[in-house]
PDB file of C-alpha atoms and ligand atoms in Angstrom:
ATOM      1  CA  MET A 116       9.848  10.074  -9.583  1.00  0.00           C
ATOM      2  CA  LYS A 117      10.283   7.159  -7.153  1.00  0.00           C
ATOM      3  CA  ILE A 118       7.345   7.812  -4.071  1.00  0.00           C
ATOM      4  CA  ILE A 119       6.809   5.287  -1.391  1.00  0.00           C
ATOM      5  CA  MET A 120       3.205   5.715   0.129  1.00  0.00           C
ATOM      6  CA  LEU A 121       2.933   5.210   4.141  1.00  0.00           C
ATOM      7  CA  GLY A 122       0.253   4.920   6.621  1.00  0.00           C
ATOM      8  CA  ALA A 123      -1.989   2.831   8.186  1.00  0.00           C
ATOM      9  CA  PRO A 124      -3.397  -0.185   6.536  1.00  0.00           C
ATOM     10  CA  GLY A 125      -6.633   1.320   5.425  1.00  0.00           C
ATOM     11  CA  ALA A 126      -5.319   4.803   5.456  1.00  0.00           C
ATOM     12  CA  GLY A 127      -5.698   5.418   1.420  1.00  0.00           C
ATOM     13  CA  LYS A 128      -2.642   4.244   0.088  1.00  0.00           C
ATOM     14  CA  GLY A 129      -3.675   1.611  -2.509  1.00  0.00           C
ATOM     15  CA  THR A 130      -6.140   4.738  -3.830  1.00  0.00           C
ATOM     16  CA  GLN A 131      -4.119   7.427  -3.547  1.00  0.00           C
ATOM     17  CA  ALA A 132      -0.579   5.035  -5.302  1.00  0.00           C
ATOM     18  CA  LYS A 133      -3.410   4.298  -8.198  1.00  0.00           C
ATOM     19  CA  MET A 134      -4.295   8.187  -8.792  1.00  0.00           C
ATOM     20  CA  ILE A 135      -0.063   8.839  -8.992  1.00  0.00           C
ATOM     21  CA  ALA A 136       0.548   6.339 -11.115  1.00  0.00           C
ATOM     22  CA  GLU A 137      -2.040   7.610 -13.773  1.00  0.00           C
ATOM     23  CA  GLN A 138      -1.296  11.134 -13.785  1.00  0.00           C
ATOM     24  CA  TYR A 139       2.704  10.703 -13.465  1.00  0.00           C
ATOM     25  CA  LYS A 140       2.774   7.387 -15.806  1.00  0.00           C
ATOM     26  CA  ILE A 141       4.783   5.296 -13.273  1.00  0.00           C
ATOM     27  CA  PRO A 142       3.540   1.610 -12.408  1.00  0.00           C
ATOM     28  CA  HIS A 143       1.578   0.796  -9.043  1.00  0.00           C
ATOM     29  CA  ILE A 144       3.257  -1.355  -7.287  1.00  0.00           C
ATOM     30  CA  SER A 145       1.720  -2.942  -4.083  1.00  0.00           C
ATOM     31  CA  THR A 146       2.912  -6.150  -2.351  1.00  0.00           C
ATOM     32  CA  GLY A 147      -0.300  -6.980  -0.780  1.00  0.00           C
ATOM     33  CA  ASP A 148      -1.239  -6.941  -4.598  1.00  0.00           C
ATOM     34  CA  ILE A 149       1.393  -9.165  -5.536  1.00  0.00           C
ATOM     35  CA  PHE A 150       0.885 -11.772  -2.792  1.00  0.00           C
ATOM     36  CA  ARG A 151      -3.084 -12.182  -3.456  1.00  0.00           C
ATOM     37  CA  ALA A 152      -2.578 -12.605  -6.879  1.00  0.00           C
ATOM     38  CA  ASN A 153      -0.149 -15.630  -5.808  1.00  0.00           C
ATOM     39  CA  ILE A 154      -2.724 -16.607  -3.519  1.00  0.00           C
ATOM     40  CA  LYS A 155      -5.249 -16.731  -6.344  1.00  0.00           C
ATOM     41  CA  GLU A 156      -3.008 -18.533  -8.575  1.00  0.00           C
ATOM     42  CA  GLY A 157      -2.399 -20.758  -5.645  1.00  0.00           C
ATOM     43  CA  THR A 158       1.384 -20.773  -5.756  1.00  0.00           C
ATOM     44  CA  GLU A 159       3.915 -21.759  -3.574  1.00  0.00           C
ATOM     45  CA  LEU A 160       4.474 -18.072  -2.547  1.00  0.00           C
ATOM     46  CA  GLY A 161       0.569 -17.405  -2.208  1.00  0.00           C
ATOM     47  CA  LYS A 162       0.142 -20.547   0.214  1.00  0.00           C
ATOM     48  CA  GLU A 163       3.238 -19.520   2.700  1.00  0.00           C
ATOM     49  CA  ALA A 164       1.856 -15.693   2.452  1.00  0.00           C
ATOM     50  CA  LYS A 165      -1.406 -16.714   3.194  1.00  0.00           C
ATOM     51  CA  THR A 166      -0.579 -18.386   6.579  1.00  0.00           C
ATOM     52  CA  TYR A 167       1.224 -14.506   7.933  1.00  0.00           C
ATOM     53  CA  MET A 168      -1.887 -12.213   5.987  1.00  0.00           C
ATOM     54  CA  ASP A 169      -5.011 -14.281   7.014  1.00  0.00           C
ATOM     55  CA  LYS A 170      -3.801 -13.343  11.500  1.00  0.00           C
ATOM     56  CA  GLY A 171      -3.327 -10.197  10.351  1.00  0.00           C
ATOM     57  CA  LEU A 172       0.448 -10.723  10.515  1.00  0.00           C
ATOM     58  CA  LEU A 173       3.334  -9.261   8.064  1.00  0.00           C
ATOM     59  CA  VAL A 174       5.164 -11.574   5.668  1.00  0.00           C
ATOM     60  CA  PRO A 175       8.957 -12.612   6.475  1.00  0.00           C
ATOM     61  CA  ASP A 176      10.971 -10.132   5.260  1.00  0.00           C
ATOM     62  CA  GLU A 177      12.753 -12.606   3.530  1.00  0.00           C
ATOM     63  CA  LEU A 178      10.165 -13.220   1.168  1.00  0.00           C
ATOM     64  CA  THR A 179       9.071  -9.762   0.827  1.00  0.00           C
ATOM     65  CA  VAL A 180      12.018  -7.901   0.048  1.00  0.00           C
ATOM     66  CA  LYS A 181      12.809 -10.656  -2.811  1.00  0.00           C
ATOM     67  CA  ILE A 182       9.892 -10.103  -4.641  1.00  0.00           C
ATOM     68  CA  LEU A 183      10.044  -6.387  -4.201  1.00  0.00           C
ATOM     69  CA  LEU A 184      13.735  -6.173  -5.793  1.00  0.00           C
ATOM     70  CA  ASP A 185      12.588  -8.438  -8.675  1.00  0.00           C
ATOM     71  CA  ARG A 186      10.173  -6.121  -9.487  1.00  0.00           C
ATOM     72  CA  VAL A 187      11.353  -3.151  -9.621  1.00  0.00           C
ATOM     73  CA  ALA A 188      14.323  -4.360 -11.618  1.00  0.00           C
ATOM     74  CA  LYS A 189      11.993  -4.439 -14.475  1.00  0.00           C
ATOM     75  CA  GLU A 190      12.291  -2.005 -17.484  1.00  0.00           C
ATOM     76  CA  ASP A 191       8.813  -0.264 -16.586  1.00  0.00           C
ATOM     77  CA  CYS A 192      10.218   0.716 -13.299  1.00  0.00           C
ATOM     78  CA  LYS A 193      13.145   3.168 -15.271  1.00  0.00           C
ATOM     79  CA  ASN A 194      11.425   6.118 -14.540  1.00  0.00           C
ATOM     80  CA  GLY A 195      10.135   5.602 -11.316  1.00  0.00           C
ATOM     81  CA  TYR A 196       6.918   3.957  -9.344  1.00  0.00           C
ATOM     82  CA  VAL A 197       5.136   4.513  -6.445  1.00  0.00           C
ATOM     83  CA  LEU A 198       5.182   1.766  -3.850  1.00  0.00           C
ATOM     84  CA  ASP A 199       2.264   0.716  -1.623  1.00  0.00           C
ATOM     85  CA  GLY A 200       2.861  -1.322   1.241  1.00  0.00           C
ATOM     86  CA  PHE A 201       6.419  -1.499   1.123  1.00  0.00           C
ATOM     87  CA  PRO A 202       8.543  -1.000   2.830  1.00  0.00           C
ATOM     88  CA  ARG A 203       6.683  -2.113   6.019  1.00  0.00           C
ATOM     89  CA  THR A 204       9.611  -2.647   8.497  1.00  0.00           C
ATOM     90  CA  ILE A 205      12.908  -0.992   9.091  1.00  0.00           C
ATOM     91  CA  PRO A 206      15.027  -3.543   7.560  1.00  0.00           C
ATOM     92  CA  GLN A 207      12.907  -3.619   4.106  1.00  0.00           C
ATOM     93  CA  ALA A 208      13.457   0.210   4.091  1.00  0.00           C
ATOM     94  CA  GLU A 209      17.175  -0.539   4.802  1.00  0.00           C
ATOM     95  CA  VAL A 210      17.520  -3.267   2.096  1.00  0.00           C
ATOM     96  CA  LEU A 211      15.770  -0.548  -0.746  1.00  0.00           C
ATOM     97  CA  ASP A 212      17.973   2.175   0.263  1.00  0.00           C
ATOM     98  CA  LYS A 213      20.964  -0.540  -0.443  1.00  0.00           C
ATOM     99  CA  ALA A 214      19.959  -1.345  -3.749  1.00  0.00           C
ATOM    100  CA  LEU A 215      19.030   2.258  -4.827  1.00  0.00           C
ATOM    101  CA  THR A 216      22.511   3.706  -3.439  1.00  0.00           C
ATOM    102  CA  GLU A 217      24.241   0.892  -5.422  1.00  0.00           C
ATOM    103  CA  LEU A 218      22.478   2.509  -8.496  1.00  0.00           C
ATOM    104  CA  GLY A 219      23.322   5.560  -7.514  1.00  0.00           C
ATOM    105  CA  ASP A 220      19.552   6.389  -7.160  1.00  0.00           C
ATOM    106  CA  LYS A 221      17.358   7.424  -4.112  1.00  0.00           C
ATOM    107  CA  ILE A 222      13.741   7.851  -2.947  1.00  0.00           C
ATOM    108  CA  ASP A 223      12.060  11.198  -3.987  1.00  0.00           C
ATOM    109  CA  TYR A 224       9.289  11.255  -1.702  1.00  0.00           C
ATOM    110  CA  ALA A 225       7.839   9.259   1.413  1.00  0.00           C
ATOM    111  CA  ILE A 226       4.085  10.515   1.589  1.00  0.00           C
ATOM    112  CA  ASN A 227       2.581   9.300   5.093  1.00  0.00           C
ATOM    113  CA  VAL A 228      -1.491   9.112   4.313  1.00  0.00           C
ATOM    114  CA  ASP A 229      -2.692  10.239   7.731  1.00  0.00           C
ATOM    115  CA  VAL A 230      -5.564   8.549   9.413  1.00  0.00           C
ATOM    116  CA  PRO A 231      -6.426   8.277  13.069  1.00  0.00           C
ATOM    117  CA  ASP A 232      -7.198   4.408  14.385  1.00  0.00           C
ATOM    118  CA  GLU A 233     -10.831   5.739  14.866  1.00  0.00           C
ATOM    119  CA  ASN A 234     -11.316   5.583  11.556  1.00  0.00           C
ATOM    120  CA  ILE A 235      -9.599   2.831  10.507  1.00  0.00           C
ATOM    121  CA  ILE A 236     -12.163  -0.110  11.269  1.00  0.00           C
ATOM    122  CA  ASN A 237     -14.439   1.438   9.554  1.00  0.00           C
ATOM    123  CA  ARG A 238     -12.737   2.224   6.027  1.00  0.00           C
ATOM    124  CA  MET A 239     -11.656  -1.572   6.455  1.00  0.00           C
ATOM    125  CA  SER A 240     -15.489  -2.892   6.902  1.00  0.00           C
ATOM    126  CA  GLY A 241     -16.355  -0.871   4.374  1.00  0.00           C
ATOM    127  CA  ARG A 242     -13.721  -1.703   1.780  1.00  0.00           C
ATOM    128  CA  ARG A 243     -14.207  -4.062  -1.253  1.00  0.00           C
ATOM    129  CA  ALA A 244     -11.466  -5.323  -3.489  1.00  0.00           C
ATOM    130  CA  CYS A 245     -11.662  -6.423  -6.939  1.00  0.00           C
ATOM    131  CA  LEU A 246      -9.272  -9.704  -7.116  1.00  0.00           C
ATOM    132  CA  SER A 247      -8.677  -9.805 -10.646  1.00  0.00           C
ATOM    133  CA  CYS A 248      -7.911  -6.158 -11.458  1.00  0.00           C
ATOM    134  CA  GLY A 249      -6.975  -4.789  -7.905  1.00  0.00           C
ATOM    135  CA  ALA A 250      -9.592  -2.121  -7.994  1.00  0.00           C
ATOM    136  CA  THR A 251     -11.008  -1.047  -4.558  1.00  0.00           C
ATOM    137  CA  TYR A 252     -13.790   0.696  -3.217  1.00  0.00           C
ATOM    138  CA  HIS A 253     -16.225   1.774  -0.014  1.00  0.00           C
ATOM    139  CA  ILE A 254     -19.393   0.974   0.466  1.00  0.00           C
ATOM    140  CA  GLU A 255     -19.914   4.738   1.962  1.00  0.00           C
ATOM    141  CA  HIS A 256     -17.706   6.501   0.571  1.00  0.00           C
ATOM    142  CA  ILE A 257     -16.618   5.208  -2.790  1.00  0.00           C
ATOM    143  CA  PRO A 258     -19.320   2.588  -3.808  1.00  0.00           C
ATOM    144  CA  PRO A 259     -19.144   1.185  -7.225  1.00  0.00           C
ATOM    145  CA  LYS A 260     -21.598   1.823 -10.067  1.00  0.00           C
ATOM    146  CA  LYS A 261     -23.420  -1.094  -9.358  1.00  0.00           C
ATOM    147  CA  GLU A 262     -23.000  -2.965  -5.902  1.00  0.00           C
ATOM    148  CA  GLY A 263     -20.871  -5.403  -5.816  1.00  0.00           C
ATOM    149  CA  VAL A 264     -19.566  -5.389  -9.182  1.00  0.00           C
ATOM    150  CA  CYS A 265     -16.347  -4.122  -9.979  1.00  0.00           C
ATOM    151  CA  ASP A 266     -16.734  -0.649 -12.025  1.00  0.00           C
ATOM    152  CA  THR A 267     -13.272  -1.435 -13.868  1.00  0.00           C
ATOM    153  CA  CYS A 268     -13.252  -5.344 -15.069  1.00  0.00           C
ATOM    154  CA  GLY A 269     -16.789  -6.567 -14.462  1.00  0.00           C
ATOM    155  CA  SER A 270     -15.645  -8.921 -11.822  1.00  0.00           C
ATOM    156  CA  GLU A 271     -17.152 -10.111  -8.463  1.00  0.00           C
ATOM    157  CA  LEU A 272     -16.153  -7.489  -5.350  1.00  0.00           C
ATOM    158  CA  VAL A 273     -15.355  -9.088  -2.036  1.00  0.00           C
ATOM    159  CA  LEU A 274     -14.577  -8.082   1.688  1.00  0.00           C
ATOM    160  CA  ARG A 275     -10.854  -9.247   1.680  1.00  0.00           C
ATOM    161  CA  ASP A 276     -10.589 -12.204   4.771  1.00  0.00           C
ATOM    162  CA  ASP A 277      -7.939  -9.522   6.410  1.00  0.00           C
ATOM    163  CA  ASP A 278     -10.428  -6.848   6.673  1.00  0.00           C
ATOM    164  CA  LYS A 279     -12.762  -8.867   9.244  1.00  0.00           C
ATOM    165  CA  PRO A 280     -13.078  -6.344  12.538  1.00  0.00           C
ATOM    166  CA  GLU A 281     -10.721  -9.208  14.680  1.00  0.00           C
ATOM    167  CA  THR A 282      -7.854  -9.019  11.948  1.00  0.00           C
ATOM    168  CA  VAL A 283      -7.763  -5.320  11.601  1.00  0.00           C
ATOM    169  CA  LYS A 284      -7.062  -5.096  15.286  1.00  0.00           C
ATOM    170  CA  ASN A 285      -4.028  -7.123  14.783  1.00  0.00           C
ATOM    171  CA  ARG A 286      -2.850  -5.343  11.549  1.00  0.00           C
ATOM    172  CA  LEU A 287      -3.110  -1.831  13.446  1.00  0.00           C
ATOM    173  CA  ASN A 288      -0.967  -3.226  16.039  1.00  0.00           C
ATOM    174  CA  VAL A 289       1.794  -4.650  14.083  1.00  0.00           C
ATOM    175  CA  TYR A 290       1.554  -0.950  11.878  1.00  0.00           C
ATOM    176  CA  HIS A 291       2.668   0.501  15.010  1.00  0.00           C
ATOM    177  CA  GLU A 292       4.880  -2.029  16.322  1.00  0.00           C
ATOM    178  CA  GLN A 293       6.742  -2.572  12.817  1.00  0.00           C
ATOM    179  CA  THR A 294       5.682   0.199  10.070  1.00  0.00           C
ATOM    180  CA  GLN A 295       5.354   3.765  12.218  1.00  0.00           C
ATOM    181  CA  PRO A 296       9.475   3.426  13.038  1.00  0.00           C
ATOM    182  CA  LEU A 297       9.702   4.424   9.021  1.00  0.00           C
ATOM    183  CA  ILE A 298       8.029   7.783   9.498  1.00  0.00           C
ATOM    184  CA  ASP A 299      11.164   8.329  11.761  1.00  0.00           C
ATOM    185  CA  PHE A 300      13.533   7.223   9.188  1.00  0.00           C
ATOM    186  CA  TYR A 301      12.725   8.701   6.271  1.00  0.00           C
ATOM    187  CA  THR A 302      12.160  11.946   7.733  1.00  0.00           C
ATOM    188  CA  ALA A 303      16.116  11.550   8.349  1.00  0.00           C
ATOM    189  CA  LYS A 304      16.241  11.157   5.349  1.00  0.00           C
ATOM    190  CA  ASN A 305      14.142  14.767   4.296  1.00  0.00           C
ATOM    191  CA  VAL A 306      11.388  12.843   2.192  1.00  0.00           C
ATOM    192  CA  LEU A 307       9.041  12.657   4.582  1.00  0.00           C
ATOM    193  CA  LYS A 308       5.725  14.517   3.564  1.00  0.00           C
ATOM    194  CA  THR A 309       2.686  14.077   5.316  1.00  0.00           C
ATOM    195  CA  VAL A 310      -0.975  14.373   4.250  1.00  0.00           C
ATOM    196  CA  ASP A 311      -4.465  14.324   6.235  1.00  0.00           C
ATOM    197  CA  GLY A 312      -5.672  11.251   4.755  1.00  0.00           C
ATOM    198  CA  THR A 313      -9.655  11.957   6.547  1.00  0.00           C
ATOM    199  CA  VAL A 314     -10.431  14.396   3.648  1.00  0.00           C
ATOM    200  CA  ASP A 315     -12.381  13.392   0.738  1.00  0.00           C
ATOM    201  CA  MET A 316     -10.024  11.255  -1.802  1.00  0.00           C
ATOM    202  CA  LYS A 317     -10.098  13.690  -4.210  1.00  0.00           C
ATOM    203  CA  ASP A 318      -8.226  16.587  -1.776  1.00  0.00           C
ATOM    204  CA  VAL A 319      -6.096  14.268  -0.740  1.00  0.00           C
ATOM    205  CA  PHE A 320      -5.016  13.786  -4.013  1.00  0.00           C
ATOM    206  CA  ALA A 321      -4.956  17.710  -4.260  1.00  0.00           C
ATOM    207  CA  ALA A 322      -2.357  17.358  -1.616  1.00  0.00           C
ATOM    208  CA  ILE A 323      -0.114  15.090  -2.904  1.00  0.00           C
ATOM    209  CA  THR A 324      -0.174  16.792  -6.050  1.00  0.00           C
ATOM    210  CA  GLU A 325       0.714  19.749  -4.822  1.00  0.00           C
ATOM    211  CA  ILE A 326       4.133  18.424  -2.801  1.00  0.00           C
ATOM    212  CA  LEU A 327       4.766  16.586  -6.270  1.00  0.00           C
ATOM    213  CA  ASP A 328       4.593  19.200  -8.719  1.00  0.00           C
ATOM    214  CA  LYS A 329       6.705  21.670  -6.535  1.00  0.00           C
TER     215      LYS A 329
HETATM  216  P1  ADP B 590      -4.702   1.446   2.029  1.00  0.00           P
HETATM  217  O1  ADP B 590      -4.172   0.997   0.908  1.00  0.00           O
HETATM  218  O2  ADP B 590      -4.321   2.109   2.712  1.00  0.00           O
HETATM  219  O3  ADP B 590      -5.004  -0.496   2.736  1.00  0.00           O
HETATM  220  P2  ADP B 590      -7.303   1.824   0.445  1.00  0.00           P
HETATM  221  O4  ADP B 590      -6.605   2.531  -0.322  1.00  0.00           O
HETATM  222  O5  ADP B 590      -7.767   0.364   0.421  1.00  0.00           O
HETATM  223  O6  ADP B 590      -6.080   1.941   1.924  1.00  0.00           O
HETATM  224  O7  ADP B 590      -8.347   2.414   1.177  1.00  0.00           O
HETATM  225  C1  ADP B 590      -8.896   1.863   2.422  1.00  0.00           C
HETATM  226  C2  ADP B 590     -10.826   2.204   2.390  1.00  0.00           C
HETATM  227  O8  ADP B 590     -10.795   3.262   2.687  1.00  0.00           O
HETATM  228  C3  ADP B 590     -11.184   1.703   0.971  1.00  0.00           C
HETATM  229  O9  ADP B 590     -12.203   1.134   1.076  1.00  0.00           O
HETATM  230  C4  ADP B 590     -11.259   2.805   0.085  1.00  0.00           C
HETATM  231  O10 ADP B 590     -12.280   2.825  -1.033  1.00  0.00           O
HETATM  232  C5  ADP B 590     -11.559   3.629   1.074  1.00  0.00           C
HETATM  233  N1  ADP B 590     -10.985   5.353   1.236  1.00  0.00           N
HETATM  234  C6  ADP B 590      -9.678   5.525   0.667  1.00  0.00           C
HETATM  235  N2  ADP B 590      -9.462   7.193   0.753  1.00  0.00           N
HETATM  236  C7  ADP B 590     -10.373   7.372   0.957  1.00  0.00           C
HETATM  237  C8  ADP B 590     -11.031   8.890   1.693  1.00  0.00           C
HETATM  238  N3  ADP B 590     -10.346   9.805   1.427  1.00  0.00           N
HETATM  239  N4  ADP B 590     -11.800   8.801   2.560  1.00  0.00           N
HETATM  240  C9  ADP B 590     -13.129   8.109   2.578  1.00  0.00           C
HETATM  241  N5  ADP B 590     -12.477   6.581   2.425  1.00  0.00           N
HETATM  242  C10 ADP B 590     -11.643   6.275   1.675  1.00  0.00           C
HETATM  243  P1  AMP B 591      -2.082  -4.556   2.236  1.00  0.00           P
HETATM  244  O1  AMP B 591      -2.602  -5.234   0.645  1.00  0.00           O
HETATM  245  O2  AMP B 591      -0.893  -3.795   1.384  1.00  0.00           O
HETATM  246  O3  AMP B 591      -2.886  -4.268   3.312  1.00  0.00           O
HETATM  247  O4  AMP B 591      -1.614  -6.392   2.452  1.00  0.00           O
HETATM  248  C1  AMP B 591      -1.600  -7.255   2.988  1.00  0.00           C
HETATM  249  C2  AMP B 591      -1.180  -8.109   3.856  1.00  0.00           C
HETATM  250  O5  AMP B 591       0.093  -8.339   2.808  1.00  0.00           O
HETATM  251  C3  AMP B 591      -0.706  -7.412   4.961  1.00  0.00           C
HETATM  252  O6  AMP B 591      -1.472  -7.139   5.960  1.00  0.00           O
HETATM  253  C4  AMP B 591       0.761  -8.470   4.894  1.00  0.00           C
HETATM  254  O7  AMP B 591       0.403  -9.565   5.546  1.00  0.00           O
HETATM  255  C5  AMP B 591       1.436  -8.858   3.571  1.00  0.00           C
HETATM  256  N1  AMP B 591       2.191  -7.848   3.116  1.00  0.00           N
HETATM  257  C6  AMP B 591       1.713  -6.842   2.229  1.00  0.00           C
HETATM  258  N2  AMP B 591       3.323  -5.964   1.991  1.00  0.00           N
HETATM  259  C7  AMP B 591       4.302  -6.404   3.068  1.00  0.00           C
HETATM  260  C8  AMP B 591       5.456  -5.705   3.576  1.00  0.00           C
HETATM  261  N3  AMP B 591       5.869  -5.107   2.419  1.00  0.00           N
HETATM  262  N4  AMP B 591       6.066  -6.945   4.218  1.00  0.00           N
HETATM  263  C9  AMP B 591       5.139  -7.962   5.008  1.00  0.00           C
HETATM  264  N5  AMP B 591       4.006  -8.273   4.319  1.00  0.00           N
HETATM  265  C10 AMP B 591       3.262  -7.649   3.852  1.00  0.00           C
END
């Protein structure tokens, strides 16, 4: 099963993608996590990506597409995957579509996690991320057991640089201009499914499994 998560930054794509990956035993691939791991390791890719990410801008398609295509060509992706944060532009979606078509394959579901802009700033300012294992929490809605410490790996939780309110506004503008058109793109391919992302994360997941189990 090949799944794409769509939605504004902070809509809950990563939260749901992790649950999907666990339940359906497919890898969770987040381009944001790949960039953050490169930043942490100090690679050239990380240094370049950071200049865009810190401003709330998208990393250029040429860089992002190559990383994603290399990742989905790996053995563990044979039976499918859930993509979180890719594609984010129409050209990225077209490249992925072409690569899959050449393999006689296609995306099965594009799940749009729908959350209005009004809720997003709160979601992002309360988000705490573990840069070691990629786990995500929310200080009010989904708190870790011990404040500031990752339940999964015990590392320190941080407010991401790009989750500060001034950057979030830019990211929302970029989302509306460059990523939202993907809703029409995947509607035209008959794979778009929209779920209400404002309800409890367990209820969002129940709506998603109902779609995937049909
Ligand atoms: P995205 O991957 O779309 O950027 P995340 O999955 O990281 O979003 O979620 C953004 C923030 O909102 C996180 O702090 C997360 O814990 C929280 N969150 C996710 N889903 C819900 C939900 N259904 N209700 C409340 N908060 C949520
Ligand atoms: P995320 O973790 O998905 O919120 O992504 C964090 C940041 O990484 C984004 O704001 C972008 O700067 C960059 N990024 C992640 N995925 C992509 C992508 N598919 N295309 C371009 N930039 C991306």
